[in-house]
Amino acid sequence: MSLEFRHIAHAYGAVRALEDVSFTAPAGEITCLLGASGCGKSTLLGLAAGLLRVQQGEIALGEEVLADAAHNPPPEARPVGLVFQDGALFPHMTLAANVAFGLPRERRSEADAWLAKVGLAGMGARYPHELSGGQQQRAALARAMAPGPEVLLMDEPFASVDIVLRRSLRRECRILLREAGSTVILVTHDPAEALDVADRIAVMEAGRIVQFGTPLELHEAPATAAVGAIFSGAQVVPGMVAEGGLDTAFGLWPFESLVAELPEGATGLDLLVQADRLVPVSDMRGGRVRDIHPMGPRNRILLDGADGAAITVETVLSVDPARTYSVIPDPGSVRAFVRG
């Protein structure tokens, strides 16, 4: 079943954590909540799980209201499975006992089969402390999935796993979750993880969803420069409409044709640019070279501009650290967003 959040707002005392959040996690798909710490993504997960009470709005599972301000069933009364960052396995129980914990007595023999599904065949007699971090997360996933929850909620489930194993583990988990047909909501702050795992991504900032869509939609048509930077690896440069083009901390960019396409009255812009599409030009009014890092045939150069601005340039050209430089981007590589 789909899980729908309708006009959710939440506060911790005077601190507003969520503001009128509405979206639907489609049935059988993996939806990622992506954003920096403090943006509200874990609060949403806690509301869905029953770990937090709904203050405003409602959460629906299929056609039924799961929780609202007047009705907040506890976690154990919800058809929801939970996977936390640290796995939260019972240390005094074997893996098989951990997986069997949430199963009715007549189904507890299924524990070993679930461990086999997550790549832990034959390990049912081991205890959590005898496993690696990745193996513990696999066991936690088996425990959460074994009861057959309609919704699986995962809070940074790969964050504590060794970085070398993280990518393979999350891709294996995606396959397993898709085969099970679970409706999944996964919280992450890592764009690469969201792209690796998700069918849909909700990008969050300051308690709101700024864009919700498929990875392709977010990459091809970002709603804001910040979203575009997340999924394209580009950087955001503020600019102002000026005579002859756009005035930036790194020089005047002579893009009069781009300015002509902007809505009437637009003056402040956020410009999305790629580091390898910038050319440094020696200029007395330009930015100061803070660092030069050779990267094979290219140099990665960090320039400090006016008002604390900084920009990264990747180029085959050599620069003199004693000089100052403006940068000129390839006109076709610049995307402009009107600053709200």
Tab-separated table of C-alpha atoms in Angstrom:
chain	number	residue	atom	x	y	z
A	1	MET	CA	0.000	0.000	0.000
A	2	SER	CA	1.066	3.584	-0.531
A	3	LEU	CA	1.961	5.747	2.478
A	4	GLU	CA	0.656	9.286	2.223
A	5	PHE	CA	1.636	12.300	4.314
A	6	ARG	CA	-1.012	15.035	4.268
A	7	HIS	CA	-0.218	18.566	5.451
A	8	ILE	CA	2.118	17.427	8.221
A	9	ALA	CA	3.520	20.065	10.582
A	10	HIS	CA	5.575	19.374	13.687
A	11	ALA	CA	7.408	21.390	16.321
A	12	TYR	CA	9.782	20.700	19.181
A	13	GLY	CA	8.792	23.468	21.541
A	14	ALA	CA	9.402	26.729	19.693
A	15	VAL	CA	11.437	25.022	16.948
A	16	ARG	CA	9.433	24.254	13.800
A	17	ALA	CA	10.719	20.962	12.373
A	18	LEU	CA	8.141	20.434	9.598
A	19	GLU	CA	5.939	22.885	7.703
A	20	ASP	CA	2.926	21.630	5.704
A	21	VAL	CA	4.615	18.535	4.230
A	22	SER	CA	2.577	16.493	1.752
A	23	PHE	CA	3.768	13.628	-0.466
A	24	THR	CA	3.001	9.996	-1.249
A	25	ALA	CA	5.424	7.084	-1.061
A	26	PRO	CA	4.007	4.804	-3.807
A	27	ALA	CA	3.215	1.175	-3.063
A	28	GLY	CA	6.078	-1.211	-3.779
A	29	GLU	CA	8.614	1.559	-4.399
A	30	ILE	CA	11.606	2.904	-2.488
A	31	THR	CA	11.239	6.562	-1.562
A	32	CYS	CA	14.235	8.462	-0.149
A	33	LEU	CA	14.007	11.476	2.129
A	34	LEU	CA	17.193	13.386	1.311
A	35	GLY	CA	18.575	16.399	3.104
A	36	ALA	CA	21.066	17.798	5.573
A	37	SER	CA	20.886	17.211	9.317
A	38	GLY	CA	18.002	19.102	10.884
A	39	CYS	CA	15.879	19.341	7.726
A	40	GLY	CA	13.058	17.210	9.187
A	41	LYS	CA	13.542	13.874	7.446
A	42	SER	CA	13.984	11.776	10.606
A	43	THR	CA	11.011	13.556	12.183
A	44	LEU	CA	8.838	12.398	9.273
A	45	LEU	CA	10.085	8.856	9.743
A	46	GLY	CA	9.389	9.004	13.485
A	47	LEU	CA	5.826	10.180	12.833
A	48	ALA	CA	5.198	7.328	10.413
A	49	ALA	CA	6.664	4.790	12.835
A	50	GLY	CA	4.678	6.005	15.830
A	51	LEU	CA	7.788	7.097	17.701
A	52	LEU	CA	6.426	10.679	17.603
A	53	ARG	CA	2.828	11.853	17.933
A	54	VAL	CA	1.222	13.588	14.955
A	55	GLN	CA	0.544	17.192	15.943
A	56	GLN	CA	-0.990	18.461	12.710
A	57	GLY	CA	-2.105	16.733	9.496
A	58	GLU	CA	-2.510	13.012	8.929
A	59	ILE	CA	-0.709	9.943	7.630
A	60	ALA	CA	-2.658	7.438	5.539
A	61	LEU	CA	-1.817	3.860	4.585
A	62	GLY	CA	-3.796	3.022	1.483
A	63	GLU	CA	-7.367	4.192	2.091
A	64	GLU	CA	-7.090	4.152	5.888
A	65	VAL	CA	-5.805	6.923	8.144
A	66	LEU	CA	-2.846	5.484	10.044
A	67	ALA	CA	-2.365	8.426	12.399
A	68	ASP	CA	-3.554	11.965	13.002
A	69	ALA	CA	-3.700	14.398	15.919
A	70	ALA	CA	-6.551	12.448	17.541
A	71	HIS	CA	-5.321	8.923	16.787
A	72	ASN	CA	-1.706	7.855	17.312
A	73	PRO	CA	-1.300	4.089	17.647
A	74	PRO	CA	2.056	2.931	19.081
A	75	PRO	CA	4.742	1.364	16.854
A	76	GLU	CA	3.765	-2.200	17.754
A	77	ALA	CA	0.209	-1.555	16.585
A	78	ARG	CA	1.293	-0.393	13.121
A	79	PRO	CA	2.061	-2.621	10.091
A	80	VAL	CA	5.494	-1.031	9.899
A	81	GLY	CA	9.043	-2.400	10.088
A	82	LEU	CA	11.987	-0.328	11.305
A	83	VAL	CA	15.702	-0.438	10.447
A	84	PHE	CA	17.956	1.971	12.342
A	85	GLN	CA	21.466	3.236	11.655
A	86	ASP	CA	23.071	0.882	14.169
A	87	GLY	CA	20.841	-2.121	13.452
A	88	ALA	CA	19.625	-2.200	17.092
A	89	LEU	CA	19.940	-5.983	17.356
A	90	PHE	CA	19.450	-7.603	20.759
A	91	PRO	CA	23.042	-8.361	21.849
A	92	HIS	CA	22.070	-11.295	24.093
A	93	MET	CA	20.219	-13.124	21.305
A	94	THR	CA	21.544	-15.127	18.372
A	95	LEU	CA	20.817	-13.849	14.876
A	96	ALA	CA	18.104	-16.457	14.421
A	97	ALA	CA	16.485	-15.416	17.699
A	98	ASN	CA	16.676	-11.753	16.684
A	99	VAL	CA	14.889	-12.452	13.404
A	100	ALA	CA	12.325	-14.720	15.081
A	101	PHE	CA	11.548	-12.164	17.790
A	102	GLY	CA	8.781	-10.414	15.852
A	103	LEU	CA	7.286	-13.576	14.339
A	104	PRO	CA	4.374	-15.594	15.721
A	105	ARG	CA	5.411	-18.889	17.275
A	106	GLU	CA	4.313	-20.954	14.279
A	107	ARG	CA	6.566	-18.935	11.936
A	108	ARG	CA	9.764	-18.719	13.980
A	109	SER	CA	11.322	-21.539	11.976
A	110	GLU	CA	11.479	-19.082	9.045
A	111	ALA	CA	14.321	-17.129	10.671
A	112	ASP	CA	17.130	-19.083	9.006
A	113	ALA	CA	15.473	-18.694	5.600
A	114	TRP	CA	15.343	-14.927	6.064
A	115	LEU	CA	18.983	-14.824	7.077
A	116	ALA	CA	19.824	-16.735	3.896
A	117	LYS	CA	17.915	-14.139	1.832
A	118	VAL	CA	20.213	-11.390	3.113
A	119	GLY	CA	23.395	-13.385	2.572
A	120	LEU	CA	23.805	-14.759	6.112
A	121	ALA	CA	23.072	-18.429	5.482
A	122	GLY	CA	24.385	-20.683	8.236
A	123	MET	CA	24.992	-17.797	10.678
A	124	GLY	CA	21.819	-18.115	12.749
A	125	ALA	CA	23.710	-19.355	15.830
A	126	ARG	CA	26.061	-16.361	15.913
A	127	TYR	CA	25.647	-13.331	18.154
A	128	PRO	CA	25.685	-9.711	16.904
A	129	HIS	CA	29.136	-8.961	18.352
A	130	GLU	CA	30.578	-11.754	16.193
A	131	LEU	CA	29.534	-10.009	12.970
A	132	SER	CA	30.883	-7.092	10.946
A	133	GLY	CA	28.892	-3.880	10.706
A	134	GLY	CA	27.608	-4.845	7.264
A	135	GLN	CA	26.499	-8.271	8.473
A	136	GLN	CA	24.693	-6.714	11.426
A	137	GLN	CA	22.756	-4.441	9.081
A	138	ARG	CA	21.799	-7.425	6.933
A	139	ALA	CA	20.501	-9.187	10.024
A	140	ALA	CA	18.568	-6.055	11.047
A	141	LEU	CA	17.002	-5.928	7.592
A	142	ALA	CA	16.003	-9.616	7.825
A	143	ARG	CA	14.427	-9.007	11.243
A	144	ALA	CA	12.444	-6.017	9.960
A	145	MET	CA	11.239	-7.774	6.792
A	146	ALA	CA	10.418	-11.219	8.242
A	147	PRO	CA	6.995	-10.261	9.695
A	148	GLY	CA	5.948	-8.970	6.260
A	149	PRO	CA	5.257	-5.319	7.155
A	150	GLU	CA	3.280	-3.277	4.669
A	151	VAL	CA	5.785	-0.431	5.085
A	152	LEU	CA	9.499	-0.552	5.883
A	153	LEU	CA	11.107	2.559	7.381
A	154	MET	CA	14.905	2.850	7.253
A	155	ASP	CA	16.842	5.594	9.049
A	156	GLU	CA	20.390	6.025	7.638
A	157	PRO	CA	20.745	2.211	7.512
A	158	PHE	CA	24.147	2.167	5.794
A	159	ALA	CA	25.865	5.048	7.599
A	160	SER	CA	27.787	2.827	10.035
A	161	VAL	CA	28.935	0.366	7.369
A	162	ASP	CA	32.495	0.418	6.038
A	163	ILE	CA	32.602	2.712	3.000
A	164	VAL	CA	34.108	-0.017	0.814
A	165	LEU	CA	31.092	-2.274	1.425
A	166	ARG	CA	28.423	0.419	1.556
A	167	ARG	CA	27.684	0.632	-2.150
A	168	SER	CA	27.405	-3.125	-2.703
A	169	LEU	CA	25.248	-3.520	0.419
A	170	ARG	CA	22.770	-0.833	-0.536
A	171	ARG	CA	22.408	-2.192	-4.069
A	172	GLU	CA	21.832	-5.696	-2.722
A	173	CYS	CA	19.230	-4.257	-0.340
A	174	ARG	CA	17.490	-2.472	-3.200
A	175	ILE	CA	17.130	-5.731	-5.125
A	176	LEU	CA	15.831	-7.556	-2.049
A	177	LEU	CA	13.339	-4.806	-1.202
A	178	ARG	CA	12.064	-4.580	-4.766
A	179	GLU	CA	11.629	-8.358	-4.943
A	180	ALA	CA	9.658	-8.280	-1.689
A	181	GLY	CA	7.377	-5.556	-3.042
A	182	SER	CA	7.700	-3.519	0.135
A	183	THR	CA	6.760	0.147	0.346
A	184	VAL	CA	9.962	1.662	1.673
A	185	ILE	CA	10.919	5.066	3.034
A	186	LEU	CA	14.656	5.525	3.513
A	187	VAL	CA	16.243	8.537	5.219
A	188	THR	CA	19.678	9.619	4.007
A	189	HIS	CA	21.882	12.694	3.758
A	190	ASP	CA	23.951	11.140	0.942
A	191	PRO	CA	22.862	11.978	-2.649
A	192	ALA	CA	24.862	9.026	-4.017
A	193	GLU	CA	22.949	6.687	-1.731
A	194	ALA	CA	19.621	8.152	-2.816
A	195	LEU	CA	20.538	7.694	-6.489
A	196	ASP	CA	21.755	4.135	-5.850
A	197	VAL	CA	18.622	3.002	-4.023
A	198	ALA	CA	15.585	5.190	-4.668
A	199	ASP	CA	12.742	5.046	-7.152
A	200	ARG	CA	11.672	8.507	-5.971
A	201	ILE	CA	13.431	11.170	-3.929
A	202	ALA	CA	12.011	13.907	-1.712
A	203	VAL	CA	14.609	16.664	-1.301
A	204	MET	CA	14.105	18.470	2.005
A	205	GLU	CA	15.270	21.848	3.257
A	206	ALA	CA	14.275	23.508	6.529
A	207	GLY	CA	11.244	21.342	7.195
A	208	ARG	CA	9.825	21.459	3.680
A	209	ILE	CA	10.022	19.346	0.542
A	210	VAL	CA	11.516	21.513	-2.195
A	211	GLN	CA	11.182	18.858	-4.906
A	212	PHE	CA	9.791	15.327	-5.205
A	213	GLY	CA	10.399	13.116	-8.214
A	214	THR	CA	12.385	10.349	-9.829
A	215	PRO	CA	16.194	10.576	-9.924
A	216	LEU	CA	15.985	11.404	-13.639
A	217	GLU	CA	13.458	14.199	-13.052
A	218	LEU	CA	15.599	15.746	-10.342
A	219	HIS	CA	18.701	15.568	-12.528
A	220	GLU	CA	17.100	16.855	-15.731
A	221	ALA	CA	14.710	19.448	-14.308
A	222	PRO	CA	15.810	20.650	-10.842
A	223	ALA	CA	13.390	23.056	-9.195
A	224	THR	CA	16.165	25.072	-7.555
A	225	ALA	CA	19.864	25.635	-8.018
A	226	ALA	CA	20.521	23.782	-4.761
A	227	VAL	CA	18.713	20.681	-6.043
A	228	GLY	CA	20.593	20.941	-9.328
A	229	ALA	CA	23.908	21.134	-7.479
A	230	ILE	CA	23.084	18.005	-5.467
A	231	PHE	CA	22.428	15.825	-8.490
A	232	SER	CA	24.813	17.242	-11.072
A	233	GLY	CA	27.929	17.879	-8.997
A	234	ALA	CA	27.786	21.528	-10.061
A	235	GLN	CA	28.365	24.571	-7.854
A	236	VAL	CA	26.100	27.546	-7.243
A	237	VAL	CA	27.372	31.057	-8.006
A	238	PRO	CA	25.180	34.067	-7.112
A	239	GLY	CA	24.820	36.626	-9.881
A	240	MET	CA	23.126	39.959	-10.489
A	241	VAL	CA	21.812	41.295	-13.764
A	242	ALA	CA	24.159	44.052	-14.922
A	243	GLU	CA	24.979	45.978	-18.078
A	244	GLY	CA	26.623	43.526	-20.445
A	245	GLY	CA	25.560	40.348	-18.659
A	246	LEU	CA	25.731	38.932	-15.125
A	247	ASP	CA	27.884	40.348	-12.351
A	248	THR	CA	29.421	37.666	-10.094
A	249	ALA	CA	32.124	37.519	-7.423
A	250	PHE	CA	34.399	36.102	-10.150
A	251	GLY	CA	33.883	38.653	-12.892
A	252	LEU	CA	31.269	39.843	-15.372
A	253	TRP	CA	29.846	36.912	-17.317
A	254	PRO	CA	28.744	38.311	-20.710
A	255	PHE	CA	25.586	36.220	-21.128
A	256	GLU	CA	23.155	38.818	-22.443
A	257	SER	CA	21.120	36.139	-24.248
A	258	LEU	CA	20.584	34.308	-20.945
A	259	VAL	CA	19.499	37.543	-19.255
A	260	ALA	CA	17.012	38.167	-22.062
A	261	GLU	CA	15.259	34.865	-21.276
A	262	LEU	CA	14.654	35.721	-17.603
A	263	PRO	CA	11.236	36.760	-16.255
A	264	GLU	CA	10.600	40.483	-16.231
A	265	GLY	CA	11.954	42.139	-13.102
A	266	ALA	CA	14.344	39.312	-12.199
A	267	THR	CA	17.638	40.708	-10.914
A	268	GLY	CA	19.112	38.172	-8.482
A	269	LEU	CA	20.092	34.784	-9.894
A	270	ASP	CA	21.699	31.543	-8.790
A	271	LEU	CA	23.966	30.202	-11.531
A	272	LEU	CA	24.736	26.495	-11.737
A	273	VAL	CA	28.198	25.817	-13.196
A	274	GLN	CA	30.486	22.796	-13.574
A	275	ALA	CA	34.084	23.059	-12.342
A	276	ASP	CA	35.480	21.577	-15.564
A	277	ARG	CA	33.583	24.091	-17.753
A	278	LEU	CA	35.325	27.138	-16.245
A	279	VAL	CA	38.368	28.934	-17.661
A	280	PRO	CA	40.609	31.002	-15.330
A	281	VAL	CA	41.623	34.402	-16.720
A	282	SER	CA	44.295	36.565	-15.094
A	283	ASP	CA	42.545	39.670	-13.776
A	284	MET	CA	43.553	42.241	-11.150
A	285	ARG	CA	39.923	42.362	-9.925
A	286	GLY	CA	39.536	38.598	-9.749
A	287	GLY	CA	39.740	36.040	-6.970
A	288	ARG	CA	42.787	34.971	-4.994
A	289	VAL	CA	44.236	31.478	-5.501
A	290	ARG	CA	43.858	29.605	-2.224
A	291	ASP	CA	44.899	26.118	-3.381
A	292	ILE	CA	46.184	24.249	-6.440
A	293	HIS	CA	45.845	20.480	-6.475
A	294	PRO	CA	47.234	18.460	-9.426
A	295	MET	CA	44.814	15.733	-10.550
A	296	GLY	CA	46.623	13.930	-13.344
A	297	PRO	CA	46.402	16.065	-16.493
A	298	ARG	CA	44.136	18.590	-14.746
A	299	ASN	CA	44.628	21.029	-11.917
A	300	ARG	CA	41.912	21.637	-9.344
A	301	ILE	CA	42.082	25.292	-8.322
A	302	LEU	CA	40.225	26.907	-5.450
A	303	LEU	CA	39.643	30.643	-5.851
A	304	ASP	CA	38.460	33.027	-3.130
A	305	GLY	CA	36.332	35.852	-4.492
A	306	ALA	CA	34.671	38.888	-2.988
A	307	ASP	CA	32.502	38.695	0.158
A	308	GLY	CA	33.792	35.266	1.139
A	309	ALA	CA	32.672	33.557	-2.063
A	310	ALA	CA	34.696	30.594	-3.340
A	311	ILE	CA	34.722	28.597	-6.553
A	312	THR	CA	36.472	25.459	-7.763
A	313	VAL	CA	37.979	25.283	-11.261
A	314	GLU	CA	39.281	22.128	-12.948
A	315	THR	CA	41.500	22.930	-15.908
A	316	VAL	CA	44.503	21.764	-17.915
A	317	LEU	CA	45.818	25.341	-17.748
A	318	SER	CA	48.497	26.374	-15.260
A	319	VAL	CA	47.909	29.282	-12.919
A	320	ASP	CA	50.290	31.468	-10.939
A	321	PRO	CA	49.402	31.365	-7.225
A	322	ALA	CA	50.674	34.926	-6.853
A	323	ARG	CA	48.091	36.307	-9.329
A	324	THR	CA	44.348	36.873	-9.111
A	325	TYR	CA	41.894	35.350	-11.582
A	326	SER	CA	38.402	35.776	-12.894
A	327	VAL	CA	36.638	32.775	-14.386
A	328	ILE	CA	34.628	32.512	-17.581
A	329	PRO	CA	32.245	29.559	-17.985
A	330	ASP	CA	31.240	27.862	-21.197
A	331	PRO	CA	27.938	29.676	-21.986
A	332	GLY	CA	26.153	26.443	-22.847
A	333	SER	CA	26.965	24.927	-19.473
A	334	VAL	CA	25.330	27.599	-17.277
A	335	ARG	CA	21.843	27.111	-15.829
A	336	ALA	CA	20.178	30.113	-14.209
A	337	PHE	CA	17.556	30.081	-11.444
A	338	VAL	CA	15.738	33.203	-10.285
A	339	ARG	CA	16.558	33.716	-6.633
A	340	GLY	CA	13.420	33.545	-4.511
